[in-house]
Amino acid sequence: MSNALLSTFLKDGTSQEHERLDRRIMTLAPFADRERYTLFVRTQTRLQRVASPLYQSERLARWLPGLAARDRLSAALSDCADLGVSVGALEDDRRAAEGVGAGDDYAALGWLYTVEGSNLGAAFLLKHAKSELGLSETFGARHLAGHDDGRGLHWRRFKEVLDALMLSHDERRQALQGALDAFGFAREGVEVLLAGAVVDVQ
Ligand code: HEM
């Protein structure tokens, strides 16, 4: 498995987490009404807050050219504004993401894999946001929008660059840990906000 392309290695290593998270989110009815959808958007905002410094990192951009343009934090924050998320809730989200670093650059690659990949499933989520809640790529569901070049092509380009990096066995393991940590952080946001569970996020 460790000779596989990095993107395949990361996909294989996270597919179980993805499935669990995807199922969990859909069980929690994020499209039942705008209130529940807003909680979902806040989970996404927390994730994008942690990822944004990675997208903006000049060091990482030397590996992944054009990285900054993929950053979806401002789209997520605009969605929060569209949906009327309170200042207090925005502050909670900022605090939940504060201090959650990706670790080293290899773990950061894994985080970026997970956050970037989430834009693929977003096609399906956008459809729901449109048909069930009347939202769109320009109001309330901006962070779910695809790229102008097409979601699939944009993702394939990302994977190509990722797969061209020469990583050692240990560096690949670190990347996988980063990808899993990103799924773990996303799951925690879902449990706290959408499921309303009390999770220790110190
Ligand atoms: C209900 C929520 C979600 C659904 C229904 C969903 C659905 C999907 C679907 C259908 C794909 C495959 C698309 C394709 O191959 O064309 C996909 C890919 C992906 N999603 Fe999700 N997703 C959800 C949430 C998330 C979240 C929250 C994350 C990140 C924390 C995430 C991370 C990924 C990744 C990394 C991939 C790419 C897998 C690969 O091919 O390497 N997804 N998702």
Coordinates of N, CA and C and ligand atoms in Angstrom, one line a residue:
M1 N 0.8 -1.2 0.0 CA 0.0 0.0 0.0 C 0.9 1.3 0.0
S2 N 2.1 1.2 0.6 CA 2.9 2.4 0.7 C 3.5 2.8 -0.6
N3 N 3.4 1.9 -1.6 CA 3.9 2.3 -2.9 C 2.9 3.0 -3.8
A4 N 1.7 3.0 -3.3 CA 0.6 3.6 -4.0 C 0.8 5.1 -4.1
L5 N 0.1 5.7 -5.0 CA 0.2 7.2 -5.1 C -0.2 7.8 -3.8
L6 N 0.3 8.9 -3.4 CA 0.0 9.5 -2.1 C -1.5 9.7 -2.0
S7 N -2.1 10.2 -3.0 CA -3.6 10.5 -2.9 C -4.4 9.2 -2.7
T8 N -3.9 8.1 -3.3 CA -4.6 6.8 -3.1 C -4.3 6.3 -1.7
F9 N -3.1 6.5 -1.2 CA -2.7 6.1 0.1 C -3.6 6.8 1.1
L10 N -3.8 8.1 0.9 CA -4.6 8.9 1.9 C -6.1 8.5 1.8
K11 N -6.5 8.3 0.6 CA -7.9 7.9 0.4 C -8.2 6.6 1.1
D12 N -7.3 5.6 0.8 CA -7.5 4.3 1.4 C -7.4 4.3 3.0
G13 N -6.5 5.2 3.4 CA -6.3 5.3 4.9 C -7.4 6.1 5.6
T14 N -8.2 6.8 4.9 CA -9.3 7.6 5.5 C -10.7 7.3 5.1
S15 N -10.8 6.3 4.2 CA -12.2 6.1 3.6 C -13.2 5.7 4.7
Q16 N -12.7 4.9 5.7 CA -13.6 4.5 6.8 C -14.1 5.7 7.6
E17 N -13.1 6.6 7.9 CA -13.5 7.8 8.7 C -14.4 8.6 7.8
H18 N -14.2 8.7 6.5 CA -15.1 9.5 5.7 C -16.5 9.0 5.7
E19 N -16.6 7.7 5.6 CA -17.9 7.0 5.6 C -18.6 7.3 6.9
R20 N -17.9 7.1 8.0 CA -18.6 7.3 9.3 C -19.0 8.8 9.4
L21 N -18.2 9.7 9.0 CA -18.5 11.1 9.1 C -19.7 11.5 8.2
D22 N -19.6 11.1 7.0 CA -20.7 11.3 6.0 C -22.0 10.8 6.5
R23 N -22.0 9.6 7.0 CA -23.3 9.0 7.5 C -23.8 9.7 8.7
R24 N -22.8 10.1 9.6 CA -23.2 10.8 10.8 C -23.8 12.2 10.5
I25 N -23.2 12.9 9.6 CA -23.8 14.2 9.2 C -25.2 14.0 8.7
M26 N -25.4 13.1 7.8 CA -26.7 12.9 7.1 C -27.7 12.5 8.1
T27 N -27.3 11.7 9.1 CA -28.2 11.3 10.2 C -28.7 12.5 11.0
L28 N -27.9 13.5 11.1 CA -28.2 14.6 11.9 C -29.0 15.7 11.1
A29 N -29.5 15.3 10.0 CA -30.5 16.1 9.2 C -30.0 17.6 9.0
P30 N -28.9 17.8 8.4 CA -28.4 19.2 8.2 C -29.2 20.0 7.3
F31 N -30.1 19.4 6.5 CA -31.0 20.2 5.6 C -32.4 20.2 6.0
A32 N -32.7 19.9 7.3 CA -34.1 19.9 7.7 C -34.6 21.3 7.7
D33 N -33.8 22.2 8.1 CA -34.3 23.7 8.0 C -33.0 24.5 8.0
R34 N -33.2 25.8 7.9 CA -32.0 26.7 7.8 C -31.2 26.7 9.1
E35 N -31.9 26.5 10.3 CA -31.2 26.5 11.6 C -30.2 25.4 11.6
R36 N -30.7 24.2 11.2 CA -29.8 23.0 11.3 C -28.7 23.2 10.2
Y37 N -29.0 23.7 9.1 CA -28.0 23.9 8.0 C -26.9 24.9 8.5
T38 N -27.4 25.9 9.3 CA -26.4 26.9 9.8 C -25.4 26.3 10.7
L39 N -25.9 25.3 11.5 CA -25.0 24.6 12.4 C -24.0 23.8 11.6
F40 N -24.4 23.2 10.5 CA -23.5 22.5 9.6 C -22.5 23.5 9.0
V41 N -22.9 24.6 8.6 CA -22.0 25.6 8.0 C -20.9 26.0 9.1
R42 N -21.4 26.1 10.3 CA -20.4 26.4 11.4 C -19.4 25.3 11.6
T43 N -19.8 24.0 11.4 CA -18.8 23.0 11.5 C -17.8 23.1 10.4
Q44 N -18.3 23.5 9.2 CA -17.4 23.7 8.0 C -16.4 24.9 8.3
T45 N -17.0 25.9 8.9 CA -16.2 27.1 9.1 C -15.0 26.8 10.1
R46 N -15.3 26.0 11.1 CA -14.3 25.6 12.0 C -13.1 24.9 11.3
L47 N -13.5 24.0 10.4 CA -12.5 23.2 9.7 C -11.7 24.2 8.7
Q48 N -12.5 25.1 8.1 CA -11.8 26.0 7.2 C -10.9 26.9 7.9
R49 N -11.2 27.3 9.2 CA -10.4 28.1 10.0 C -9.0 27.5 10.3
V50 N -9.1 26.2 10.6 CA -7.8 25.5 10.9 C -7.0 25.4 9.6
A51 N -7.7 25.1 8.5 CA -7.0 24.9 7.2 C -6.5 26.2 6.6
S52 N -7.1 27.3 6.8 CA -6.8 28.5 6.1 C -5.3 28.9 6.2
P53 N -4.7 28.9 7.4 CA -3.2 29.2 7.4 C -2.4 28.3 6.6
L54 N -2.8 27.0 6.4 CA -2.1 26.1 5.5 C -2.2 26.5 4.1
Y55 N -3.5 26.9 3.7 CA -3.7 27.3 2.3 C -2.9 28.6 2.0
Q56 N -2.7 29.4 3.1 CA -2.0 30.7 2.9 C -0.5 30.6 3.1
S57 N 0.0 29.4 3.4 CA 1.4 29.2 3.7 C 2.3 29.2 2.4
E58 N 3.2 30.2 2.4 CA 4.1 30.3 1.2 C 5.0 29.1 1.1
R59 N 5.3 28.5 2.2 CA 6.2 27.3 2.2 C 5.5 26.2 1.5
L60 N 4.2 25.9 2.0 CA 3.5 24.8 1.4 C 3.1 25.1 -0.1
A61 N 3.0 26.4 -0.4 CA 2.7 26.7 -1.8 C 3.8 26.4 -2.8
R62 N 5.0 26.3 -2.2 CA 6.2 25.9 -3.1 C 6.0 24.4 -3.5
W63 N 5.3 23.6 -2.7 CA 5.0 22.3 -3.1 C 3.7 22.2 -3.9
L64 N 2.8 23.1 -3.5 CA 1.4 23.0 -4.2 C 1.1 24.4 -4.7
P65 N 1.6 24.7 -5.9 CA 1.4 26.1 -6.5 C -0.1 26.4 -6.6
G66 N -0.4 27.7 -6.4 CA -1.8 28.1 -6.5 C -2.7 27.7 -5.2
L67 N -2.0 27.3 -4.2 CA -2.7 26.8 -3.0 C -3.7 27.9 -2.4
A68 N -3.2 29.1 -2.3 CA -4.0 30.1 -1.6 C -5.3 30.3 -2.2
A69 N -5.4 30.2 -3.6 CA -6.7 30.4 -4.3 C -7.7 29.3 -3.9
R70 N -7.3 28.2 -3.3 CA -8.2 27.1 -3.0 C -8.8 27.3 -1.6
D71 N -8.3 28.3 -0.9 CA -8.8 28.6 0.5 C -10.3 28.9 0.5
R72 N -11.1 28.2 1.3 CA -12.6 28.5 1.3 C -13.0 29.2 2.6
L73 N -12.1 29.7 3.4 CA -12.5 30.3 4.7 C -13.4 31.5 4.4
S74 N -13.0 32.4 3.5 CA -13.8 33.6 3.4 C -15.2 33.2 2.8
A75 N -15.3 32.2 2.0 CA -16.6 31.8 1.5 C -17.5 31.3 2.7
A76 N -16.9 30.5 3.5 CA -17.6 30.0 4.7 C -18.0 31.1 5.6
L77 N -17.2 32.1 5.8 CA -17.6 33.2 6.7 C -18.7 34.0 6.0
S78 N -18.6 34.2 4.7 CA -19.7 34.9 4.0 C -21.0 34.1 4.2
D79 N -21.0 32.8 4.1 CA -22.2 32.0 4.4 C -22.7 32.2 5.8
C80 N -21.8 32.3 6.7 CA -22.2 32.6 8.1 C -22.9 33.9 8.2
A81 N -22.4 34.9 7.5 CA -23.0 36.3 7.5 C -24.4 36.2 6.8
D82 N -24.5 35.5 5.7 CA -25.8 35.3 5.0 C -26.8 34.7 5.9
L83 N -26.3 33.8 6.7 CA -27.3 33.0 7.6 C -27.5 33.6 8.9
G84 N -26.8 34.8 9.1 CA -27.1 35.5 10.4 C -26.5 34.9 11.6
V85 N -25.3 34.2 11.5 CA -24.6 33.6 12.6 C -24.2 34.8 13.6
S86 N -24.5 34.6 14.8 CA -24.2 35.7 15.8 C -22.7 35.9 16.0
V87 N -22.4 37.1 16.5 CA -21.0 37.4 16.9 C -20.5 36.4 17.9
G88 N -21.3 36.0 18.9 CA -20.9 35.1 19.9 C -20.6 33.7 19.3
A89 N -21.4 33.3 18.4 CA -21.2 32.0 17.8 C -19.9 32.0 16.9
L90 N -19.7 33.1 16.2 CA -18.5 33.2 15.4 C -17.3 33.1 16.3
E91 N -17.4 33.8 17.4 CA -16.3 33.8 18.4 C -16.0 32.3 18.9
D92 N -17.1 31.6 19.2 CA -17.0 30.2 19.6 C -16.3 29.4 18.6
D93 N -16.6 29.6 17.3 CA -16.0 28.9 16.3 C -14.5 29.2 16.1
R94 N -14.2 30.5 16.3 CA -12.8 31.0 16.2 C -12.0 30.3 17.3
R95 N -12.6 30.2 18.5 CA -11.9 29.6 19.7 C -11.8 28.1 19.5
A96 N -12.8 27.5 18.9 CA -12.7 26.0 18.7 C -11.5 25.6 17.8
A97 N -11.2 26.6 16.9 CA -10.2 26.2 15.9 C -8.8 26.7 16.3
E98 N -8.8 27.6 17.3 CA -7.6 28.2 17.8 C -6.7 27.2 18.3
G99 N -5.4 27.3 18.0 CA -4.4 26.4 18.6 C -4.5 24.9 18.0
V100 N -5.4 24.7 17.1 CA -5.5 23.3 16.4 C -4.6 23.4 15.2
G101 N -3.3 23.1 15.4 CA -2.4 23.2 14.3 C -2.4 21.8 13.5
A102 N -1.8 21.9 12.3 CA -1.7 20.7 11.6 C -0.5 19.9 11.9
G103 N 0.4 20.5 12.6 CA 1.7 19.8 12.9 C 2.7 20.2 11.9
D104 N 3.5 19.2 11.4 CA 4.6 19.6 10.5 C 4.0 19.6 9.0
D105 N 4.9 19.9 8.1 CA 4.5 20.1 6.7 C 3.9 18.9 6.1
Y106 N 4.3 17.7 6.5 CA 3.8 16.5 6.0 C 2.3 16.2 6.5
A107 N 2.2 16.5 7.8 CA 0.8 16.4 8.3 C -0.1 17.5 7.6
A108 N 0.5 18.6 7.4 CA -0.3 19.7 6.7 C -0.8 19.2 5.3
L109 N 0.0 18.4 4.6 CA -0.4 17.9 3.3 C -1.6 17.0 3.5
G110 N -1.6 16.2 4.6 CA -2.8 15.4 4.9 C -4.0 16.2 5.2
W111 N -3.9 17.2 6.0 CA -5.0 18.1 6.3 C -5.5 18.7 5.0
L112 N -4.6 19.2 4.2 CA -5.1 19.8 2.9 C -5.8 18.8 2.0
Y113 N -5.3 17.5 2.0 CA -6.0 16.5 1.2 C -7.5 16.4 1.7
T114 N -7.6 16.3 3.0 CA -9.0 16.1 3.6 C -9.9 17.3 3.3
V115 N -9.4 18.5 3.5 CA -10.2 19.7 3.3 C -10.5 19.9 1.9
E116 N -9.5 19.7 1.0 CA -9.7 19.9 -0.4 C -10.7 18.8 -1.0
G117 N -10.5 17.6 -0.5 CA -11.4 16.5 -1.0 C -12.9 16.8 -0.6
S118 N -13.1 17.5 0.6 CA -14.4 17.7 1.0 C -15.2 18.5 0.0
N119 N -14.5 19.2 -0.9 CA -15.2 20.0 -1.9 C -15.9 19.1 -3.0
L120 N -15.5 17.8 -3.0 CA -16.1 16.9 -4.0 C -17.5 16.5 -3.5
G121 N -17.5 16.1 -2.3 CA -18.8 15.7 -1.7 C -19.8 16.9 -1.6
A122 N -19.1 18.1 -1.6 CA -19.9 19.3 -1.6 C -20.9 19.5 -2.7
A123 N -20.6 18.8 -3.8 CA -21.6 18.9 -5.0 C -22.9 18.4 -4.6
F124 N -22.9 17.3 -3.9 CA -24.1 16.6 -3.4 C -24.8 17.5 -2.3
L125 N -24.0 18.1 -1.4 CA -24.6 18.9 -0.4 C -25.2 20.2 -0.9
L126 N -24.5 20.7 -2.0 CA -25.0 22.0 -2.6 C -26.4 21.7 -3.2
K127 N -26.6 20.6 -3.8 CA -27.9 20.2 -4.4 C -29.0 20.3 -3.3
H128 N -28.7 19.7 -2.2 CA -29.7 19.7 -1.1 C -29.9 21.1 -0.6
A129 N -28.8 21.9 -0.5 CA -29.0 23.3 0.0 C -29.8 24.1 -0.9
K130 N -29.7 23.8 -2.2 CA -30.5 24.6 -3.2 C -32.0 24.1 -3.1
S131 N -32.2 22.8 -3.3 CA -33.5 22.3 -3.5 C -34.3 22.4 -2.2
E132 N -33.7 22.2 -1.0 CA -34.4 22.1 0.2 C -34.5 23.4 1.0
L133 N -33.5 24.3 0.8 CA -33.4 25.5 1.6 C -33.4 26.8 0.8
G134 N -33.4 26.6 -0.6 CA -33.4 27.8 -1.4 C -32.1 28.6 -1.4
L135 N -31.0 28.0 -1.0 CA -29.7 28.7 -1.0 C -29.0 28.5 -2.3
S136 N -27.8 29.2 -2.4 CA -27.1 29.1 -3.7 C -25.6 29.4 -3.5
E137 N -24.9 29.3 -4.6 CA -23.4 29.6 -4.6 C -23.2 31.1 -4.3
T138 N -24.2 31.9 -4.3 CA -24.0 33.3 -4.0 C -24.7 33.7 -2.7
F139 N -25.4 32.8 -2.1 CA -26.0 33.1 -0.8 C -26.2 31.8 0.1
G140 N -25.4 31.8 1.1 CA -25.6 30.7 2.2 C -24.9 29.4 1.9
A141 N -24.6 29.2 0.6 CA -23.9 27.9 0.3 C -22.7 28.2 -0.6
R142 N -22.0 29.3 -0.3 CA -20.9 29.7 -1.1 C -19.7 28.7 -1.0
H143 N -19.5 28.2 0.3 CA -18.3 27.4 0.5 C -18.5 26.0 -0.2
L144 N -19.7 25.7 -0.7 CA -20.0 24.4 -1.3 C -19.8 24.5 -2.8
A145 N -19.6 25.7 -3.3 CA -19.5 25.9 -4.8 C -18.3 25.2 -5.4
G146 N -18.5 24.8 -6.6 CA -17.4 24.1 -7.3 C -16.5 25.2 -8.0
H147 N -15.3 24.8 -8.5 CA -14.5 25.7 -9.2 C -15.0 26.0 -10.6
D148 N -14.6 27.1 -11.1 CA -15.1 27.5 -12.5 C -14.6 26.4 -13.5
D149 N -13.5 25.8 -13.3 CA -12.9 24.8 -14.2 C -13.6 23.4 -14.0
G150 N -14.5 23.4 -13.0 CA -15.2 22.1 -12.8 C -14.5 21.4 -11.6
R151 N -15.4 20.9 -10.7 CA -14.9 20.3 -9.4 C -13.9 19.2 -9.7
G152 N -14.3 18.3 -10.6 CA -13.5 17.1 -10.8 C -12.1 17.4 -11.3
L153 N -12.0 18.4 -12.3 CA -10.7 18.8 -12.9 C -9.8 19.5 -11.8
H154 N -10.5 20.3 -11.0 CA -9.8 21.1 -10.0 C -9.2 20.1 -9.0
W155 N -9.9 19.1 -8.6 CA -9.5 18.0 -7.7 C -8.3 17.2 -8.3
R156 N -8.5 16.8 -9.6 CA -7.5 16.0 -10.2 C -6.1 16.8 -10.3
R157 N -6.2 18.1 -10.5 CA -5.0 18.9 -10.6 C -4.3 18.9 -9.2
F158 N -5.1 19.0 -8.2 CA -4.5 19.0 -6.8 C -3.8 17.7 -6.5
K159 N -4.5 16.6 -6.9 CA -4.0 15.3 -6.7 C -2.7 15.0 -7.5
E160 N -2.7 15.6 -8.7 CA -1.5 15.4 -9.5 C -0.2 16.0 -8.9
V161 N -0.4 17.2 -8.3 CA 0.7 17.9 -7.7 C 1.1 17.1 -6.4
L162 N 0.1 16.7 -5.7 CA 0.3 15.9 -4.4 C 1.1 14.7 -4.8
D163 N 0.7 14.0 -5.8 CA 1.3 12.7 -6.2 C 2.7 12.8 -6.8
A164 N 3.1 14.0 -7.2 CA 4.4 14.2 -7.7 C 5.4 14.5 -6.6
L165 N 5.0 14.7 -5.4 CA 5.9 14.9 -4.3 C 6.6 13.6 -3.9
M166 N 7.9 13.7 -3.6 CA 8.6 12.5 -3.2 C 8.7 12.4 -1.7
L167 N 7.9 11.6 -1.1 CA 7.8 11.4 0.3 C 8.4 10.1 0.8
S168 N 9.1 10.1 1.9 CA 9.5 8.8 2.4 C 8.3 8.1 3.1
H169 N 8.6 6.9 3.4 CA 7.6 6.1 4.1 C 7.0 6.8 5.4
D170 N 8.0 7.3 6.2 CA 7.6 8.0 7.4 C 6.8 9.3 7.1
E171 N 7.2 10.0 6.1 CA 6.6 11.3 5.7 C 5.1 11.0 5.3
R172 N 5.0 9.9 4.5 CA 3.6 9.5 4.1 C 2.7 9.1 5.3
R173 N 3.3 8.5 6.3 CA 2.6 8.1 7.5 C 2.1 9.4 8.2
Q174 N 3.1 10.4 8.2 CA 2.7 11.7 8.9 C 1.6 12.4 8.1
A175 N 1.6 12.3 6.8 CA 0.6 12.9 6.0 C -0.8 12.2 6.3
L176 N -0.7 10.9 6.4 CA -2.0 10.2 6.7 C -2.5 10.6 8.1
Q177 N -1.6 10.7 9.1 CA -2.0 11.1 10.4 C -2.7 12.5 10.3
G178 N -2.1 13.4 9.5 CA -2.7 14.7 9.4 C -4.1 14.6 8.7
A179 N -4.3 13.8 7.7 CA -5.6 13.6 7.1 C -6.6 13.1 8.1
L180 N -6.2 12.1 8.9 CA -7.1 11.5 9.9 C -7.4 12.5 11.0
D181 N -6.4 13.3 11.3 CA -6.7 14.4 12.4 C -7.7 15.4 11.9
A182 N -7.6 15.7 10.6 CA -8.6 16.6 10.0 C -10.0 16.0 10.0
F183 N -10.1 14.7 9.7 CA -11.4 14.1 9.8 C -11.9 14.1 11.3
G184 N -10.9 13.8 12.2 CA -11.3 13.8 13.6 C -11.8 15.2 14.1
F185 N -11.1 16.2 13.6 CA -11.5 17.6 14.0 C -12.9 17.9 13.4
A186 N -13.1 17.5 12.2 CA -14.4 17.7 11.5 C -15.5 17.0 12.3
R187 N -15.2 15.8 12.7 CA -16.2 15.0 13.5 C -16.5 15.6 14.8
E188 N -15.5 16.2 15.5 CA -15.7 16.8 16.7 C -16.7 18.0 16.6
G189 N -16.5 18.8 15.5 CA -17.3 20.0 15.3 C -18.8 19.5 15.1
V190 N -18.9 18.4 14.4 CA -20.3 17.9 14.1 C -20.9 17.4 15.4
E191 N -20.2 16.8 16.3 CA -20.7 16.3 17.5 C -21.1 17.5 18.4
V192 N -20.3 18.5 18.4 CA -20.5 19.6 19.3 C -21.7 20.5 18.8
L193 N -21.7 20.7 17.5 CA -22.7 21.7 17.0 C -24.0 21.0 16.5
L194 N -23.8 20.0 15.7 CA -25.0 19.4 15.1 C -25.7 18.4 16.0
A195 N -24.9 17.6 16.7 CA -25.4 16.6 17.6 C -25.6 17.2 19.0
G196 N -25.0 18.4 19.3 CA -25.1 19.0 20.6 C -24.5 18.3 21.7
A197 N -23.5 17.4 21.4 CA -22.9 16.7 22.5 C -21.8 17.6 23.2
V198 N -21.6 17.3 24.4 CA -20.5 18.0 25.1 C -19.2 17.2 24.9
V199 N -18.3 17.9 24.2 CA -17.0 17.2 24.0 C -15.9 18.2 24.5
D200 N -15.0 17.6 25.2 CA -13.9 18.4 25.8 C -13.0 18.9 24.7
V201 N -13.1 20.2 24.4 CA -12.3 20.7 23.3 C -11.2 21.6 23.8
Q202 N -10.7 21.4 25.0 CA -9.7 22.3 25.6 C -8.5 22.4 24.7
Ligands
HEM1 C1 -22.6 14.6 4.5 C2 -21.4 14.9 4.2 C3 -20.6 14.4 3.1 C4 -20.9 13.7 2.0 C5 -22.3 13.2 1.6 C6 -19.7 13.4 1.2 C7 -19.7 12.8 0.0 C8 -18.6 12.6 -0.7 C9 -18.6 12.0 -2.0 C10 -19.8 11.5 -2.8 C11 -17.3 12.0 -2.5 C12 -16.8 11.4 -3.8 C13 -17.0 12.3 -4.9 C14 -16.4 11.8 -6.2 O1 -15.5 10.9 -6.1 O2 -16.7 12.4 -7.2 C15 -16.5 12.6 -1.4 C16 -15.1 12.7 -1.5 C17 -14.4 13.2 -0.4 N1 -14.8 13.8 0.7 FE1 -16.8 13.8 1.3 N2 -18.7 14.0 1.9 C18 -19.2 14.6 3.0 C19 -18.4 15.2 4.0 C20 -17.1 15.3 4.0 C21 -16.3 16.0 5.0 C22 -16.9 16.8 6.1 C23 -15.0 15.8 4.6 C24 -13.8 16.3 5.3 C25 -13.7 16.5 6.6 C26 -15.0 15.1 3.4 C27 -13.8 14.7 2.8 C28 -13.8 14.1 1.5 C29 -12.5 13.7 0.9 C30 -11.1 13.9 1.4 C31 -12.9 13.2 -0.4 C32 -12.0 12.7 -1.5 C33 -11.8 11.2 -1.4 C34 -10.8 10.8 -2.6 O3 -11.3 10.5 -3.7 O4 -9.6 10.8 -2.3 N3 -16.2 14.8 3.0 N4 -17.3 13.0 -0.4

